[in-house]
Amino acid sequence: MATITFENISKKFGNNEVLKNLSLVVEDGECFTLLGPSGCGKTVLLRLLAGFDVPDSGRILIDDHVVTDPDKHIDIQPDQRDLGVVFQDYAVWPHMTVFDNIAYPLKLKKIDKDTMNEQVMEIVDLVNLTGLEQRLPSQLSGGQQQRVALARALIAKPSLMLLDEPLNNLDANLREEMRFEIKELQKKLGITILYVTHDQEIALAISDRLAIMDKEGNIRQIGTPWEIYEKSANEMVFKFMGLANFLPIRYEQDHHLVGHGQQQLIWDNLPAESGKVGCRPSDIILSKTGQGLQGKVVRASFLGAVMDYMVEVDGVTLRTEVSTNTALQNDLMFKDDEPCIVNFHELLWFPDNAETVRS
């Protein structure tokens, strides 16, 4: 296992400053994900850790060992950093069998044949490839090829694994299957994983903690999946992590008024100022009677397991979903243009002209 420390990392490519004074600590034994839009610098950070590129300034440490420090001309070679790397495109040798692909790093180390066979078969079993050892990559599915790449990275028993969008080329069902397998592998082996992706669902599913990066390469929040999704620290994170509803609030004469109308939002601990509240579709409670904000269902869509509703409240549209069974059992099957009552499970407050958030 290994602790990763980035200290004030900066990196430019030409005039494009991708990373600027970025600092981050990944704890020993955790699965940590760098999540952000394409081009935000997350893969650059992984490549700097792997030793494929060198930062312009700053230090990188694995445990207490400095592996990169341009000021002191320290740049430990990738094969000396005790890490495994898995890329998006598998990068398995097409002319080698599964066994030979996995065994390749051990052959380079000149491990004796009996020890090599034992270690390879142990990893083959670990990644669920038993019985496929003599097949060529062309005879495997995409998920099986990705398991070969994982096994080859694990065979040298690294203390640290770097995964760069490894599931992007798989179909939806395989992605779901493999993300759980990666998490199980991490639990079994207890190694530190740094995972890079722009896929929010994968990041939430596998991470112990994650860092959200913006387009400028800044880290906007670090936290557990629940903290990131339910307690977003700012508007950028809230928008990036999934479908987000925003309801503008005007503060007039000691009242918080919704949208363009005169309905008052009653909610504990709202500040005495204008701003907006944010919520997820799952935070909205629809009903046909009772107290709450008066709205109208402007679009009702049957999606099988769920009813998807677009609701208008004083000129502002909100999206919500209700399971079809719940809707049928609780008289929540709305039609287009039908009036409704809107309440909320949870709201986050976003001040005007600021990125700070309050719950």
JSON list of N, CA and C in Angstrom, two decimals, residues 186-236:
[
{"chain": "A", "resi": 186, "resn": "GLN", "atom": "N", "xyz": [-9.71, -4.18, -5.17]},
{"chain": "A", "resi": 186, "resn": "GLN", "atom": "CA", "xyz": [-9.05, -3.24, -4.26]},
{"chain": "A", "resi": 186, "resn": "GLN", "atom": "C", "xyz": [-9.23, -3.65, -2.81]},
{"chain": "A", "resi": 187, "resn": "LYS", "atom": "N", "xyz": [-10.43, -4.15, -2.47]},
{"chain": "A", "resi": 187, "resn": "LYS", "atom": "CA", "xyz": [-10.69, -4.60, -1.11]},
{"chain": "A", "resi": 187, "resn": "LYS", "atom": "C", "xyz": [-9.86, -5.84, -0.77]},
{"chain": "A", "resi": 188, "resn": "LYS", "atom": "N", "xyz": [-9.77, -6.78, -1.72]},
{"chain": "A", "resi": 188, "resn": "LYS", "atom": "CA", "xyz": [-9.03, -8.02, -1.47]},
{"chain": "A", "resi": 188, "resn": "LYS", "atom": "C", "xyz": [-7.53, -7.76, -1.30]},
{"chain": "A", "resi": 189, "resn": "LEU", "atom": "N", "xyz": [-7.01, -6.87, -2.15]},
{"chain": "A", "resi": 189, "resn": "LEU", "atom": "CA", "xyz": [-5.56, -6.67, -2.17]},
{"chain": "A", "resi": 189, "resn": "LEU", "atom": "C", "xyz": [-5.12, -5.54, -1.24]},
{"chain": "A", "resi": 190, "resn": "GLY", "atom": "N", "xyz": [-6.03, -4.64, -0.89]},
{"chain": "A", "resi": 190, "resn": "GLY", "atom": "CA", "xyz": [-5.68, -3.55, 0.02]},
{"chain": "A", "resi": 190, "resn": "GLY", "atom": "C", "xyz": [-4.73, -2.53, -0.56]},
{"chain": "A", "resi": 191, "resn": "ILE", "atom": "N", "xyz": [-4.66, -2.45, -1.91]},
{"chain": "A", "resi": 191, "resn": "ILE", "atom": "CA", "xyz": [-3.73, -1.51, -2.52]},
{"chain": "A", "resi": 191, "resn": "ILE", "atom": "C", "xyz": [-4.38, -0.14, -2.69]},
{"chain": "A", "resi": 192, "resn": "THR", "atom": "N", "xyz": [-3.55, 0.87, -2.87]},
{"chain": "A", "resi": 192, "resn": "THR", "atom": "CA", "xyz": [-4.03, 2.21, -3.16]},
{"chain": "A", "resi": 192, "resn": "THR", "atom": "C", "xyz": [-4.33, 2.31, -4.65]},
{"chain": "A", "resi": 193, "resn": "ILE", "atom": "N", "xyz": [-5.50, 2.87, -4.98]},
{"chain": "A", "resi": 193, "resn": "ILE", "atom": "CA", "xyz": [-5.88, 3.06, -6.38]},
{"chain": "A", "resi": 193, "resn": "ILE", "atom": "C", "xyz": [-6.13, 4.54, -6.63]},
{"chain": "A", "resi": 194, "resn": "LEU", "atom": "N", "xyz": [-5.52, 5.06, -7.70]},
{"chain": "A", "resi": 194, "resn": "LEU", "atom": "CA", "xyz": [-5.86, 6.40, -8.21]},
{"chain": "A", "resi": 194, "resn": "LEU", "atom": "C", "xyz": [-6.56, 6.19, -9.54]},
{"chain": "A", "resi": 195, "resn": "TYR", "atom": "N", "xyz": [-7.83, 6.56, -9.58]},
{"chain": "A", "resi": 195, "resn": "TYR", "atom": "CA", "xyz": [-8.68, 6.29, -10.74]},
{"chain": "A", "resi": 195, "resn": "TYR", "atom": "C", "xyz": [-9.04, 7.62, -11.39]},
{"chain": "A", "resi": 196, "resn": "VAL", "atom": "N", "xyz": [-8.93, 7.68, -12.71]},
{"chain": "A", "resi": 196, "resn": "VAL", "atom": "CA", "xyz": [-9.23, 8.90, -13.46]},
{"chain": "A", "resi": 196, "resn": "VAL", "atom": "C", "xyz": [-10.44, 8.64, -14.35]},
{"chain": "A", "resi": 197, "resn": "THR", "atom": "N", "xyz": [-11.44, 9.52, -14.28]},
{"chain": "A", "resi": 197, "resn": "THR", "atom": "CA", "xyz": [-12.62, 9.35, -15.13]},
{"chain": "A", "resi": 197, "resn": "THR", "atom": "C", "xyz": [-13.40, 10.66, -15.22]},
{"chain": "A", "resi": 198, "resn": "HIS", "atom": "N", "xyz": [-14.27, 10.74, -16.25]},
{"chain": "A", "resi": 198, "resn": "HIS", "atom": "CA", "xyz": [-15.24, 11.84, -16.32]},
{"chain": "A", "resi": 198, "resn": "HIS", "atom": "C", "xyz": [-16.64, 11.31, -16.07]},
{"chain": "A", "resi": 199, "resn": "ASP", "atom": "N", "xyz": [-16.75, 10.01, -15.74]},
{"chain": "A", "resi": 199, "resn": "ASP", "atom": "CA", "xyz": [-18.04, 9.35, -15.55]},
{"chain": "A", "resi": 199, "resn": "ASP", "atom": "C", "xyz": [-18.44, 9.41, -14.07]},
{"chain": "A", "resi": 200, "resn": "GLN", "atom": "N", "xyz": [-19.45, 10.22, -13.77]},
{"chain": "A", "resi": 200, "resn": "GLN", "atom": "CA", "xyz": [-19.86, 10.41, -12.37]},
{"chain": "A", "resi": 200, "resn": "GLN", "atom": "C", "xyz": [-20.34, 9.11, -11.73]},
{"chain": "A", "resi": 201, "resn": "GLU", "atom": "N", "xyz": [-21.06, 8.30, -12.49]},
{"chain": "A", "resi": 201, "resn": "GLU", "atom": "CA", "xyz": [-21.63, 7.07, -11.93]},
{"chain": "A", "resi": 201, "resn": "GLU", "atom": "C", "xyz": [-20.54, 6.11, -11.47]},
{"chain": "A", "resi": 202, "resn": "ILE", "atom": "N", "xyz": [-19.52, 5.93, -12.31]},
{"chain": "A", "resi": 202, "resn": "ILE", "atom": "CA", "xyz": [-18.40, 5.05, -11.95]},
{"chain": "A", "resi": 202, "resn": "ILE", "atom": "C", "xyz": [-17.68, 5.60, -10.72]},
{"chain": "A", "resi": 203, "resn": "ALA", "atom": "N", "xyz": [-17.44, 6.91, -10.71]},
{"chain": "A", "resi": 203, "resn": "ALA", "atom": "CA", "xyz": [-16.72, 7.52, -9.58]},
{"chain": "A", "resi": 203, "resn": "ALA", "atom": "C", "xyz": [-17.48, 7.32, -8.28]},
{"chain": "A", "resi": 204, "resn": "LEU", "atom": "N", "xyz": [-18.79, 7.51, -8.29]},
{"chain": "A", "resi": 204, "resn": "LEU", "atom": "CA", "xyz": [-19.58, 7.33, -7.07]},
{"chain": "A", "resi": 204, "resn": "LEU", "atom": "C", "xyz": [-19.59, 5.88, -6.62]},
{"chain": "A", "resi": 205, "resn": "ALA", "atom": "N", "xyz": [-19.55, 4.95, -7.58]},
{"chain": "A", "resi": 205, "resn": "ALA", "atom": "CA", "xyz": [-19.67, 3.53, -7.25]},
{"chain": "A", "resi": 205, "resn": "ALA", "atom": "C", "xyz": [-18.41, 2.95, -6.63]},
{"chain": "A", "resi": 206, "resn": "ILE", "atom": "N", "xyz": [-17.22, 3.39, -7.08]},
{"chain": "A", "resi": 206, "resn": "ILE", "atom": "CA", "xyz": [-16.00, 2.70, -6.66]},
{"chain": "A", "resi": 206, "resn": "ILE", "atom": "C", "xyz": [-15.17, 3.46, -5.63]},
{"chain": "A", "resi": 207, "resn": "SER", "atom": "N", "xyz": [-15.44, 4.76, -5.44]},
{"chain": "A", "resi": 207, "resn": "SER", "atom": "CA", "xyz": [-14.51, 5.60, -4.68]},
{"chain": "A", "resi": 207, "resn": "SER", "atom": "C", "xyz": [-14.73, 5.54, -3.18]},
{"chain": "A", "resi": 208, "resn": "ASP", "atom": "N", "xyz": [-13.63, 5.57, -2.43]},
{"chain": "A", "resi": 208, "resn": "ASP", "atom": "CA", "xyz": [-13.68, 5.90, -1.00]},
{"chain": "A", "resi": 208, "resn": "ASP", "atom": "C", "xyz": [-13.79, 7.42, -0.85]},
{"chain": "A", "resi": 209, "resn": "ARG", "atom": "N", "xyz": [-12.98, 8.12, -1.63]},
{"chain": "A", "resi": 209, "resn": "ARG", "atom": "CA", "xyz": [-13.07, 9.58, -1.73]},
{"chain": "A", "resi": 209, "resn": "ARG", "atom": "C", "xyz": [-12.82, 9.97, -3.18]},
{"chain": "A", "resi": 210, "resn": "LEU", "atom": "N", "xyz": [-13.24, 11.18, -3.53]},
{"chain": "A", "resi": 210, "resn": "LEU", "atom": "CA", "xyz": [-12.96, 11.67, -4.87]},
{"chain": "A", "resi": 210, "resn": "LEU", "atom": "C", "xyz": [-12.71, 13.17, -4.83]},
{"chain": "A", "resi": 211, "resn": "ALA", "atom": "N", "xyz": [-12.00, 13.64, -5.86]},
{"chain": "A", "resi": 211, "resn": "ALA", "atom": "CA", "xyz": [-11.74, 15.07, -6.02]},
{"chain": "A", "resi": 211, "resn": "ALA", "atom": "C", "xyz": [-12.39, 15.53, -7.31]},
{"chain": "A", "resi": 212, "resn": "ILE", "atom": "N", "xyz": [-13.15, 16.62, -7.24]},
{"chain": "A", "resi": 212, "resn": "ILE", "atom": "CA", "xyz": [-13.79, 17.18, -8.42]},
{"chain": "A", "resi": 212, "resn": "ILE", "atom": "C", "xyz": [-12.90, 18.30, -8.96]},
{"chain": "A", "resi": 213, "resn": "MET", "atom": "N", "xyz": [-12.53, 18.18, -10.25]},
{"chain": "A", "resi": 213, "resn": "MET", "atom": "CA", "xyz": [-11.69, 19.20, -10.89]},
{"chain": "A", "resi": 213, "resn": "MET", "atom": "C", "xyz": [-12.52, 19.98, -11.90]},
{"chain": "A", "resi": 214, "resn": "ASP", "atom": "N", "xyz": [-12.25, 21.29, -12.00]},
{"chain": "A", "resi": 214, "resn": "ASP", "atom": "CA", "xyz": [-12.95, 22.11, -13.00]},
{"chain": "A", "resi": 214, "resn": "ASP", "atom": "C", "xyz": [-12.10, 22.21, -14.27]},
{"chain": "A", "resi": 215, "resn": "LYS", "atom": "N", "xyz": [-12.61, 22.93, -15.26]},
{"chain": "A", "resi": 215, "resn": "LYS", "atom": "CA", "xyz": [-11.94, 22.99, -16.57]},
{"chain": "A", "resi": 215, "resn": "LYS", "atom": "C", "xyz": [-10.59, 23.67, -16.50]},
{"chain": "A", "resi": 216, "resn": "GLU", "atom": "N", "xyz": [-10.36, 24.46, -15.45]},
{"chain": "A", "resi": 216, "resn": "GLU", "atom": "CA", "xyz": [-9.07, 25.15, -15.30]},
{"chain": "A", "resi": 216, "resn": "GLU", "atom": "C", "xyz": [-8.06, 24.32, -14.52]},
{"chain": "A", "resi": 217, "resn": "GLY", "atom": "N", "xyz": [-8.42, 23.10, -14.14]},
{"chain": "A", "resi": 217, "resn": "GLY", "atom": "CA", "xyz": [-7.50, 22.23, -13.42]},
{"chain": "A", "resi": 217, "resn": "GLY", "atom": "C", "xyz": [-7.46, 22.45, -11.93]},
{"chain": "A", "resi": 218, "resn": "ASN", "atom": "N", "xyz": [-8.44, 23.20, -11.39]},
{"chain": "A", "resi": 218, "resn": "ASN", "atom": "CA", "xyz": [-8.51, 23.42, -9.95]},
{"chain": "A", "resi": 218, "resn": "ASN", "atom": "C", "xyz": [-9.36, 22.34, -9.29]},
{"chain": "A", "resi": 219, "resn": "ILE", "atom": "N", "xyz": [-8.97, 21.93, -8.09]},
{"chain": "A", "resi": 219, "resn": "ILE", "atom": "CA", "xyz": [-9.80, 21.01, -7.32]},
{"chain": "A", "resi": 219, "resn": "ILE", "atom": "C", "xyz": [-10.84, 21.81, -6.57]},
{"chain": "A", "resi": 220, "resn": "ARG", "atom": "N", "xyz": [-12.12, 21.53, -6.83]},
{"chain": "A", "resi": 220, "resn": "ARG", "atom": "CA", "xyz": [-13.21, 22.31, -6.25]},
{"chain": "A", "resi": 220, "resn": "ARG", "atom": "C", "xyz": [-13.79, 21.68, -4.99]},
{"chain": "A", "resi": 221, "resn": "GLN", "atom": "N", "xyz": [-13.64, 20.37, -4.84]},
{"chain": "A", "resi": 221, "resn": "GLN", "atom": "CA", "xyz": [-14.10, 19.71, -3.61]},
{"chain": "A", "resi": 221, "resn": "GLN", "atom": "C", "xyz": [-13.48, 18.33, -3.52]},
{"chain": "A", "resi": 222, "resn": "ILE", "atom": "N", "xyz": [-13.17, 17.92, -2.29]},
{"chain": "A", "resi": 222, "resn": "ILE", "atom": "CA", "xyz": [-12.72, 16.56, -2.00]},
{"chain": "A", "resi": 222, "resn": "ILE", "atom": "C", "xyz": [-13.64, 16.00, -0.93]},
{"chain": "A", "resi": 223, "resn": "GLY", "atom": "N", "xyz": [-14.10, 14.77, -1.12]},
{"chain": "A", "resi": 223, "resn": "GLY", "atom": "CA", "xyz": [-14.98, 14.18, -0.11]},
{"chain": "A", "resi": 223, "resn": "GLY", "atom": "C", "xyz": [-15.40, 12.78, -0.49]},
{"chain": "A", "resi": 224, "resn": "THR", "atom": "N", "xyz": [-16.22, 12.19, 0.36]},
{"chain": "A", "resi": 224, "resn": "THR", "atom": "CA", "xyz": [-16.78, 10.87, 0.06]},
{"chain": "A", "resi": 224, "resn": "THR", "atom": "C", "xyz": [-17.82, 11.03, -1.04]},
{"chain": "A", "resi": 225, "resn": "PRO", "atom": "N", "xyz": [-18.21, 9.93, -1.70]},
{"chain": "A", "resi": 225, "resn": "PRO", "atom": "CA", "xyz": [-19.27, 10.04, -2.71]},
{"chain": "A", "resi": 225, "resn": "PRO", "atom": "C", "xyz": [-20.53, 10.70, -2.18]},
{"chain": "A", "resi": 226, "resn": "TRP", "atom": "N", "xyz": [-20.94, 10.36, -0.95]},
{"chain": "A", "resi": 226, "resn": "TRP", "atom": "CA", "xyz": [-22.15, 10.95, -0.39]},
{"chain": "A", "resi": 226, "resn": "TRP", "atom": "C", "xyz": [-21.98, 12.45, -0.18]},
{"chain": "A", "resi": 227, "resn": "GLU", "atom": "N", "xyz": [-20.82, 12.86, 0.35]},
{"chain": "A", "resi": 227, "resn": "GLU", "atom": "CA", "xyz": [-20.58, 14.28, 0.59]},
{"chain": "A", "resi": 227, "resn": "GLU", "atom": "C", "xyz": [-20.59, 15.07, -0.72]},
{"chain": "A", "resi": 228, "resn": "ILE", "atom": "N", "xyz": [-19.96, 14.51, -1.74]},
{"chain": "A", "resi": 228, "resn": "ILE", "atom": "CA", "xyz": [-19.88, 15.21, -3.02]},
{"chain": "A", "resi": 228, "resn": "ILE", "atom": "C", "xyz": [-21.26, 15.35, -3.65]},
{"chain": "A", "resi": 229, "resn": "TYR", "atom": "N", "xyz": [-22.04, 14.29, -3.61]},
{"chain": "A", "resi": 229, "resn": "TYR", "atom": "CA", "xyz": [-23.34, 14.30, -4.29]},
{"chain": "A", "resi": 229, "resn": "TYR", "atom": "C", "xyz": [-24.41, 15.06, -3.50]},
{"chain": "A", "resi": 230, "resn": "GLU", "atom": "N", "xyz": [-24.46, 14.79, -2.20]},
{"chain": "A", "resi": 230, "resn": "GLU", "atom": "CA", "xyz": [-25.55, 15.36, -1.39]},
{"chain": "A", "resi": 230, "resn": "GLU", "atom": "C", "xyz": [-25.19, 16.71, -0.76]},
{"chain": "A", "resi": 231, "resn": "LYS", "atom": "N", "xyz": [-23.90, 16.98, -0.56]},
{"chain": "A", "resi": 231, "resn": "LYS", "atom": "CA", "xyz": [-23.47, 18.21, 0.12]},
{"chain": "A", "resi": 231, "resn": "LYS", "atom": "C", "xyz": [-22.43, 18.94, -0.73]},
{"chain": "A", "resi": 232, "resn": "SER", "atom": "N", "xyz": [-22.76, 19.14, -2.00]},
{"chain": "A", "resi": 232, "resn": "SER", "atom": "CA", "xyz": [-21.82, 19.81, -2.91]},
{"chain": "A", "resi": 232, "resn": "SER", "atom": "C", "xyz": [-21.39, 21.16, -2.33]},
{"chain": "A", "resi": 233, "resn": "ALA", "atom": "N", "xyz": [-20.09, 21.42, -2.40]},
{"chain": "A", "resi": 233, "resn": "ALA", "atom": "CA", "xyz": [-19.54, 22.63, -1.77]},
{"chain": "A", "resi": 233, "resn": "ALA", "atom": "C", "xyz": [-19.78, 23.88, -2.58]},
{"chain": "A", "resi": 234, "resn": "ASN", "atom": "N", "xyz": [-20.11, 23.75, -3.87]},
{"chain": "A", "resi": 234, "resn": "ASN", "atom": "CA", "xyz": [-20.31, 24.91, -4.71]},
{"chain": "A", "resi": 234, "resn": "ASN", "atom": "C", "xyz": [-21.17, 24.52, -5.91]},
{"chain": "A", "resi": 235, "resn": "GLU", "atom": "N", "xyz": [-21.57, 25.53, -6.66]},
{"chain": "A", "resi": 235, "resn": "GLU", "atom": "CA", "xyz": [-22.51, 25.32, -7.76]},
{"chain": "A", "resi": 235, "resn": "GLU", "atom": "C", "xyz": [-21.90, 24.46, -8.87]},
{"chain": "A", "resi": 236, "resn": "MET", "atom": "N", "xyz": [-20.60, 24.63, -9.15]},
{"chain": "A", "resi": 236, "resn": "MET", "atom": "CA", "xyz": [-19.97, 23.85, -10.20]},
{"chain": "A", "resi": 236, "resn": "MET", "atom": "C", "xyz": [-20.05, 22.36, -9.89]}
]
